[in-house]
Coordinates of C-alpha atoms and ligand atoms in Angstrom, one line a residue:
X754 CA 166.0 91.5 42.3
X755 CA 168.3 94.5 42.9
X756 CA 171.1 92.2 42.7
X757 CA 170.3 91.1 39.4
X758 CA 170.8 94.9 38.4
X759 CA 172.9 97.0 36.5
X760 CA 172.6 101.0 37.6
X761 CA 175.0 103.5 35.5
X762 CA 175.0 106.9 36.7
X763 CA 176.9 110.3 35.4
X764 CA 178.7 112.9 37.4
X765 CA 178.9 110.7 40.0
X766 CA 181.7 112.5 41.5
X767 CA 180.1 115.3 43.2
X768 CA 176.9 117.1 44.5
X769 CA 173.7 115.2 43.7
X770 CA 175.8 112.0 41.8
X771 CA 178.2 111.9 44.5
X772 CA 175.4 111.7 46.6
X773 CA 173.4 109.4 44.9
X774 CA 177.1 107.0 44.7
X775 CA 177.5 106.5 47.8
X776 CA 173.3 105.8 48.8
X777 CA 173.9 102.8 45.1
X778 CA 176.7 101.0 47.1
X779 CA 174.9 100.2 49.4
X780 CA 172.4 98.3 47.9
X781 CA 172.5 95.5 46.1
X782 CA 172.7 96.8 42.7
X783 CA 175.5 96.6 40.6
X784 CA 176.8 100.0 40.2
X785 CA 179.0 101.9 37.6
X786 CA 179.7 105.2 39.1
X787 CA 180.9 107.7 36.7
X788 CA 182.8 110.8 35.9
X789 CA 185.1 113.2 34.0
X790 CA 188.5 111.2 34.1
X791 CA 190.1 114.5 36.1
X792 CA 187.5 114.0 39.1
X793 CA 188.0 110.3 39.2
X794 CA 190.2 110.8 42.0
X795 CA 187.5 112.0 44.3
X796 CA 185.9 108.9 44.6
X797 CA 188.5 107.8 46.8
X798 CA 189.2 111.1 48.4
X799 CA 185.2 110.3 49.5
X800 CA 185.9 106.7 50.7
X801 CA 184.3 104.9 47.4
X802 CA 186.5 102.5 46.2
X803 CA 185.9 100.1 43.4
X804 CA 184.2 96.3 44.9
X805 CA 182.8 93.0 42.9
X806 CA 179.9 95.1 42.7
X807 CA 181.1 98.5 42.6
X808 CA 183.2 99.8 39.2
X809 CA 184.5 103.3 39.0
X810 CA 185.0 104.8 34.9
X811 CA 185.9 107.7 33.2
X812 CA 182.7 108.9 31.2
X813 CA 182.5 112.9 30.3
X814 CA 179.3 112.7 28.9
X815 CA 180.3 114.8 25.5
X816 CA 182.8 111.9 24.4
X817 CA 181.6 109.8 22.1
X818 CA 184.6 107.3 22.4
X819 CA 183.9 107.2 26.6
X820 CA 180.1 106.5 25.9
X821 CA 180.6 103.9 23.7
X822 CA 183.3 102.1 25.7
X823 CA 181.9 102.1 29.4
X824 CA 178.6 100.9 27.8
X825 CA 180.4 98.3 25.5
X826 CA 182.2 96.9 29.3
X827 CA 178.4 97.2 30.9
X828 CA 176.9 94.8 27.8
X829 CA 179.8 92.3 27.9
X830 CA 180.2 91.7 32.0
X831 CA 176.8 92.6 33.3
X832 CA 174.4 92.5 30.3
X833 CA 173.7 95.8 29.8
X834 CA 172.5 98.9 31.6
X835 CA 168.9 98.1 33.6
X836 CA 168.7 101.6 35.0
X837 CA 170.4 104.4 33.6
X838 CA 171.1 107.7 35.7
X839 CA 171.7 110.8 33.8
X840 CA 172.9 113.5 36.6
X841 CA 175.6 115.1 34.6
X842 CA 175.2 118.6 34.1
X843 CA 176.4 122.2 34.0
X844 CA 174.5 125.8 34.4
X845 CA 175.7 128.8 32.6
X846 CA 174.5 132.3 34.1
X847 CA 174.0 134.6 31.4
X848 CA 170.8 136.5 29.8
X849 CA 170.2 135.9 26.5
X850 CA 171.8 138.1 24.7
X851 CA 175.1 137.7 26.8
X852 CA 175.7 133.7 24.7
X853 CA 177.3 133.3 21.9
X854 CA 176.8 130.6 19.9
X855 CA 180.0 128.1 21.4
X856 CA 178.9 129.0 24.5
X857 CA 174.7 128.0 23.6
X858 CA 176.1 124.6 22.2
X859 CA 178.5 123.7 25.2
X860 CA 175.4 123.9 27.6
X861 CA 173.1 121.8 25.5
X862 CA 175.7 119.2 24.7
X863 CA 176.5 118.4 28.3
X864 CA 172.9 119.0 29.7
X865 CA 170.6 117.5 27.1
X866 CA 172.6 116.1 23.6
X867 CA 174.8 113.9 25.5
X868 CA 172.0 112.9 28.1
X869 CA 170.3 111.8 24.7
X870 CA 172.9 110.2 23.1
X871 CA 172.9 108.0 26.4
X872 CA 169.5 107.1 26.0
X873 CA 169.9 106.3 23.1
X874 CA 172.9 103.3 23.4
X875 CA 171.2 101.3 26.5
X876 CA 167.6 101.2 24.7
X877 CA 168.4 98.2 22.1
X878 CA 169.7 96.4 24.9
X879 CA 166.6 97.3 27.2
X880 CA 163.9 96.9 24.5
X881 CA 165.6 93.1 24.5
X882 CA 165.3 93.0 28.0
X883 CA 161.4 94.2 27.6
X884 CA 162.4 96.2 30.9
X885 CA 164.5 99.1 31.9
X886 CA 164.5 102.6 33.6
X887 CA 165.6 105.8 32.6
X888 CA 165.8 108.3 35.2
X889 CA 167.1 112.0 34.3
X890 CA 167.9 114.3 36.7
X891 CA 165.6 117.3 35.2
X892 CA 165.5 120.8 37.2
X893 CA 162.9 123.4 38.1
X894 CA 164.4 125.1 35.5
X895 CA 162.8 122.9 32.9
X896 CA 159.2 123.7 34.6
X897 CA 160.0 127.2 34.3
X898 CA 162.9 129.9 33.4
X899 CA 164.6 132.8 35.4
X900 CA 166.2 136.0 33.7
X901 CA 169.9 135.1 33.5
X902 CA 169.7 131.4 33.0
X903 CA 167.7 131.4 29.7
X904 CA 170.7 128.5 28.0
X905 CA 170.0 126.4 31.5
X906 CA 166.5 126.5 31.7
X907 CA 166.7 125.5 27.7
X908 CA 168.9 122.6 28.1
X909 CA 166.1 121.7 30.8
X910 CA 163.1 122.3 28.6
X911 CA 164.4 120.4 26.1
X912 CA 164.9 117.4 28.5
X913 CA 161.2 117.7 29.5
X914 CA 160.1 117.5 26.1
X915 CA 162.3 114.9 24.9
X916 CA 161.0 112.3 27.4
X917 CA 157.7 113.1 27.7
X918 CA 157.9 111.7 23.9
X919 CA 160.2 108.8 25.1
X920 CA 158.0 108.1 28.0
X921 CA 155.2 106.9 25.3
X922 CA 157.6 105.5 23.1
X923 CA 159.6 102.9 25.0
X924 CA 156.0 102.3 27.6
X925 CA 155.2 98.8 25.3
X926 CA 158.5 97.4 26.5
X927 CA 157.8 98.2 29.4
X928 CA 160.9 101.2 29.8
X929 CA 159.8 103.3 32.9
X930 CA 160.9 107.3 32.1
X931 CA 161.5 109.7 34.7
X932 CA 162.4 113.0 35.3
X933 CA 163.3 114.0 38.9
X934 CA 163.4 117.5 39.5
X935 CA 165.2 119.6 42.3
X936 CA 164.3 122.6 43.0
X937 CA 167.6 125.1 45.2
X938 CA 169.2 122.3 46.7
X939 CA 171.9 123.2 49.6
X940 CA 174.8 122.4 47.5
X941 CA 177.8 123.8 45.3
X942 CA 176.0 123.6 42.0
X943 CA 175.3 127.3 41.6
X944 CA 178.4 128.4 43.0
X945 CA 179.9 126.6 39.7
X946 CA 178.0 128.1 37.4
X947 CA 179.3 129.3 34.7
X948 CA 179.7 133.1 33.3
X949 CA 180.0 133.5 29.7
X950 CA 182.6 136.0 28.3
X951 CA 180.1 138.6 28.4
X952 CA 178.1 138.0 30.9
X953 CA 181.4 138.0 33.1
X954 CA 182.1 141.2 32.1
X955 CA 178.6 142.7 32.2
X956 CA 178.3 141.5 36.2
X957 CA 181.1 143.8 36.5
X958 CA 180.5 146.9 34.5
X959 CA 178.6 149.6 36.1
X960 CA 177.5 151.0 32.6
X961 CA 176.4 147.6 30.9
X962 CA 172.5 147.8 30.0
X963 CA 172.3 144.4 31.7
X964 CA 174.5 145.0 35.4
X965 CA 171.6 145.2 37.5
X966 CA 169.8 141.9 36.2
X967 CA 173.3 140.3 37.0
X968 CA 173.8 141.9 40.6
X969 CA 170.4 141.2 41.8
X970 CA 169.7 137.7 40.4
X971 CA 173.5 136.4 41.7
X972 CA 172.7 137.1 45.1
X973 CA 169.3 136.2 45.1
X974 CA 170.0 132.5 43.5
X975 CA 172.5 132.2 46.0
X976 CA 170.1 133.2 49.3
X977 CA 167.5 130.7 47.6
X978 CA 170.4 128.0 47.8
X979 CA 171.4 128.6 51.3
X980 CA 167.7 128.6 52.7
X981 CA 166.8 125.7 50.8
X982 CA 166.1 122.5 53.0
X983 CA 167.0 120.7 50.0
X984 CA 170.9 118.9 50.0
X985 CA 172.6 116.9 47.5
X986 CA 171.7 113.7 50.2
X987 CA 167.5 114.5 50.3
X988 CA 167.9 114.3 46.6
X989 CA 169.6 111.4 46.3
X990 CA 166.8 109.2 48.4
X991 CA 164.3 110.5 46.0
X992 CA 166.7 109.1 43.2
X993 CA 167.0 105.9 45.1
X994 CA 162.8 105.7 46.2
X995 CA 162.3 106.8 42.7
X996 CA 164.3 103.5 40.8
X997 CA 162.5 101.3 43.5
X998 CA 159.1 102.1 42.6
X999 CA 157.5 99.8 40.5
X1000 CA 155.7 102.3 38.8
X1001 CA 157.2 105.2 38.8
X1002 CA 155.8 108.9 37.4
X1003 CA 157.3 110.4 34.1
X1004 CA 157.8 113.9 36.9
X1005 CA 159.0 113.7 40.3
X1006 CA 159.8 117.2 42.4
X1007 CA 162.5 116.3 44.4
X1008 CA 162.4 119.3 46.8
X1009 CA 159.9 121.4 48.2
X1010 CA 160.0 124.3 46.1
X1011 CA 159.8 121.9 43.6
X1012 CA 156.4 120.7 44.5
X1013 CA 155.3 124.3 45.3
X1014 CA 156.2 125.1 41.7
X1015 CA 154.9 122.4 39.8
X1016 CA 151.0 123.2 41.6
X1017 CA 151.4 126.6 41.0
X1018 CA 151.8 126.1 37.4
X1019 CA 148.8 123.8 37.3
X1020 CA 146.3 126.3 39.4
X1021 CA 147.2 129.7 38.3
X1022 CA 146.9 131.1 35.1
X1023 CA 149.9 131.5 32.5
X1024 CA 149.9 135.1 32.5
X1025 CA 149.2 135.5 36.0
X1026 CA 152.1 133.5 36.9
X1027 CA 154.2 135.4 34.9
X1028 CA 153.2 138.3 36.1
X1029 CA 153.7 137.7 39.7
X1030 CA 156.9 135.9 39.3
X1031 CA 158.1 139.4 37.7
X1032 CA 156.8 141.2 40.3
X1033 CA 158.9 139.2 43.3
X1034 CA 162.4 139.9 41.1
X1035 CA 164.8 141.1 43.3
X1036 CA 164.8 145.6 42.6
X1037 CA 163.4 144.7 39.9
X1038 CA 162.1 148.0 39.1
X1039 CA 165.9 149.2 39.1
X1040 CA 166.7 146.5 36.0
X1041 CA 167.9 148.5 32.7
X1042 CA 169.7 151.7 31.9
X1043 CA 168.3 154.4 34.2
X1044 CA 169.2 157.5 33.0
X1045 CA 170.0 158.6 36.0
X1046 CA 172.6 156.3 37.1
X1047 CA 174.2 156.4 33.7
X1048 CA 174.6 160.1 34.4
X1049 CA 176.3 159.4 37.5
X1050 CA 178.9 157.4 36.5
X1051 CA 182.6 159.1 36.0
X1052 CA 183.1 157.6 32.2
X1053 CA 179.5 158.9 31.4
X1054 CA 180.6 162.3 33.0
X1055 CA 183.6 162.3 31.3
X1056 CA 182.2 161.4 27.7
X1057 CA 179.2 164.4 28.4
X1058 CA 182.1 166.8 28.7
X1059 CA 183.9 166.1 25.6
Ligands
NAP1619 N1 172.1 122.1 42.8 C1 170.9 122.5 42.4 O1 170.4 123.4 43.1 C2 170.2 121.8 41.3 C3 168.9 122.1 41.1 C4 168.2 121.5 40.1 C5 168.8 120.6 39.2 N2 170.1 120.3 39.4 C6 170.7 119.3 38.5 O2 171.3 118.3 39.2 C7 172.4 117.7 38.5 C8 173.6 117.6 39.4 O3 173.9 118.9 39.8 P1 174.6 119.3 41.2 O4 173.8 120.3 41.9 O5 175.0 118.0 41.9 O6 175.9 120.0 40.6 P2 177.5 119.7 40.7 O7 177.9 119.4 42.1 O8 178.1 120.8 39.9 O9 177.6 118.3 39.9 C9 177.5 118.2 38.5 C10 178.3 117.0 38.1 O10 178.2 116.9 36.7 C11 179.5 116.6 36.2 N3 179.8 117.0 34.8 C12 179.9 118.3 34.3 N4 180.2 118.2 33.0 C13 180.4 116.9 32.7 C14 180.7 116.1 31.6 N5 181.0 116.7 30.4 N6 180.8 114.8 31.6 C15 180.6 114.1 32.8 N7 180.2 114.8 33.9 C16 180.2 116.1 33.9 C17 180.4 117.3 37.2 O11 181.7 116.7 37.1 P3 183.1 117.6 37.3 O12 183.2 117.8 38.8 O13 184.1 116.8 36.7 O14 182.9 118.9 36.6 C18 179.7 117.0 38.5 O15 180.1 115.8 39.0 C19 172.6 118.6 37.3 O16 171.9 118.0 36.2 C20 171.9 119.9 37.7 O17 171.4 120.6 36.5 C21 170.8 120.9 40.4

């Protein structure tokens, strides 16, 4: 009985969670909807507003204090968390050699430490239950990476990894695991990525080794985005279709793309797919320090004349 239920969800207050939100209230679960205390007023700004059913709590996912608490009130009032929703996450653009180490840890301890640490605090309670579901909101990313999101795709990796090993663990208690993965979705999410210091400043610097890798994947994440069919809504009914299944899959593509991706990488060849996904780069051929267009720039000129 979905009244019976307790659903917690993360980053609740925009995009895919926001999304997700609003689709929860209207069931019969019990819901906690979540987020960074600074967004919290967005859920009224959106028309969600705190019910018998409905509670609204300040959870950034890196605190260990906020964790601990909003699960603490989740054991005592409702008896713990029966399906836990782990959307919370950030994307850093950035090739590898553009992040530092801060900048490395930041995007694994929102997209995949904290995540864990979640699992982690509603499983006693769900082992006792001998039921529960953990559904995290995964990416294409973590089924394969792009030049300039090497910390994302990562932070997504590791997610895969980490429950596919959960998925066997928790399975004689009866613990469903799932990872639901967008592909481009319609939706702000890559228009908030983040730069790191020097990534910022290579996307801006004629001269830097990396510029073009930077000018032609922005623009070319972004078209993906637009054109996608994909919105934070579409998602959210897979979220929603997903918890309802009885016997949900450890993977489910949530988009198109999505789908298109994960049979690609079953049919064709590792090396094949690499190669072709190289070759459909944007200018591709244009990426690193041409000679010739170093020679063009003024600073270049200048320095050749000194
Ligand atoms: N959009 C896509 O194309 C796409 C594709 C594949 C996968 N995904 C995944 O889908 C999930 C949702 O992304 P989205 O597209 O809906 O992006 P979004 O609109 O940027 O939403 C991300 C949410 O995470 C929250 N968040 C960030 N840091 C947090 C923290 N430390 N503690 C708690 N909440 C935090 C944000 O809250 P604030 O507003 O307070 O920052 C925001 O509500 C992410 O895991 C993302 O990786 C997205």
């Amino acid at each position: 009985m979905e009244s019976e239920k307790t659903v917690l969800i993360t980053g609740a207050s925009t995009g895919i969670g926001l999304a997700t939100a609003r689709a929860l209230c209207g069931t019969g679960y019990r819901v906690i909807l979540t987020a960074r205390r600074s967004s919290l007023p967005r859920f009224a700004a959106r028309g969600i507003e705190e019910s018998v059913h409905v509670r609204i709590r300040p959870l950034d996912v890196t605190k260990p204090e906020e964790r601990l608490a909003v699960l603490a009130e989740a054991e005592r009032d409702w008896g713990g968390i029966d399906v836990l929703i782990n959307n919370a996450g950030v994307s850093y653009r950035a090739v590898v050699e553009h992040v530092a180490e801060d900048e490395r840890l930041a995007q694994m301890n929102v997209n995949f430490r904290s995540p864990m640490e979640m699992i982690r605090l509603v499983l006693p309670s769900m082992r006792a239950k001998r039921a529960g579901r953990i559904l995290t909101i995964s990416s294409v990313g973590g089924m394969m990476a792009m030049p300039t999101m090497a910390a994302y795709s990562a932070s997504k990796f590791a997610l895969e990894g980490a429950h596919e090993a959960l998925w066997y663990e928790v399975r004689p208690w009866g613990i469903r695991v799932t990872l639901v993965q967008p592909g481009f979705v319609d939706s702000d999410g890559f228009q908030k990525v983040r730069y790191t210091a020097e990534s910022d400043r290579s996307e801006h610097e004629l001269a830097e080794p990396y510029h073009e890798h930077y000018v032609n994947m922005s623009p070319f994440i972004a078209k993906l985005m637009r054109m996608s069919m994909a919105t934070p809504d579409s998602v959210a009914r897979v979220v929603i279709k997903t918890i309802r299944r009885r016997r949900p899959p450890l993977r489910v593509p949530a988009t198109m793309d999505a789908r298109v991706f994960a049979l690609l990488r079953r049919i064709v060849p590792r090396s094949m797919y690499h190669w072709l996904l190289y070759r459909m780069l944007p200018n591709v051929r244009t990426w690193g320090p041409s000679e010739e267009r170093i020679s063009l720039l003024p600073n270049r000129a200048d320095d050749g004349e000194r």
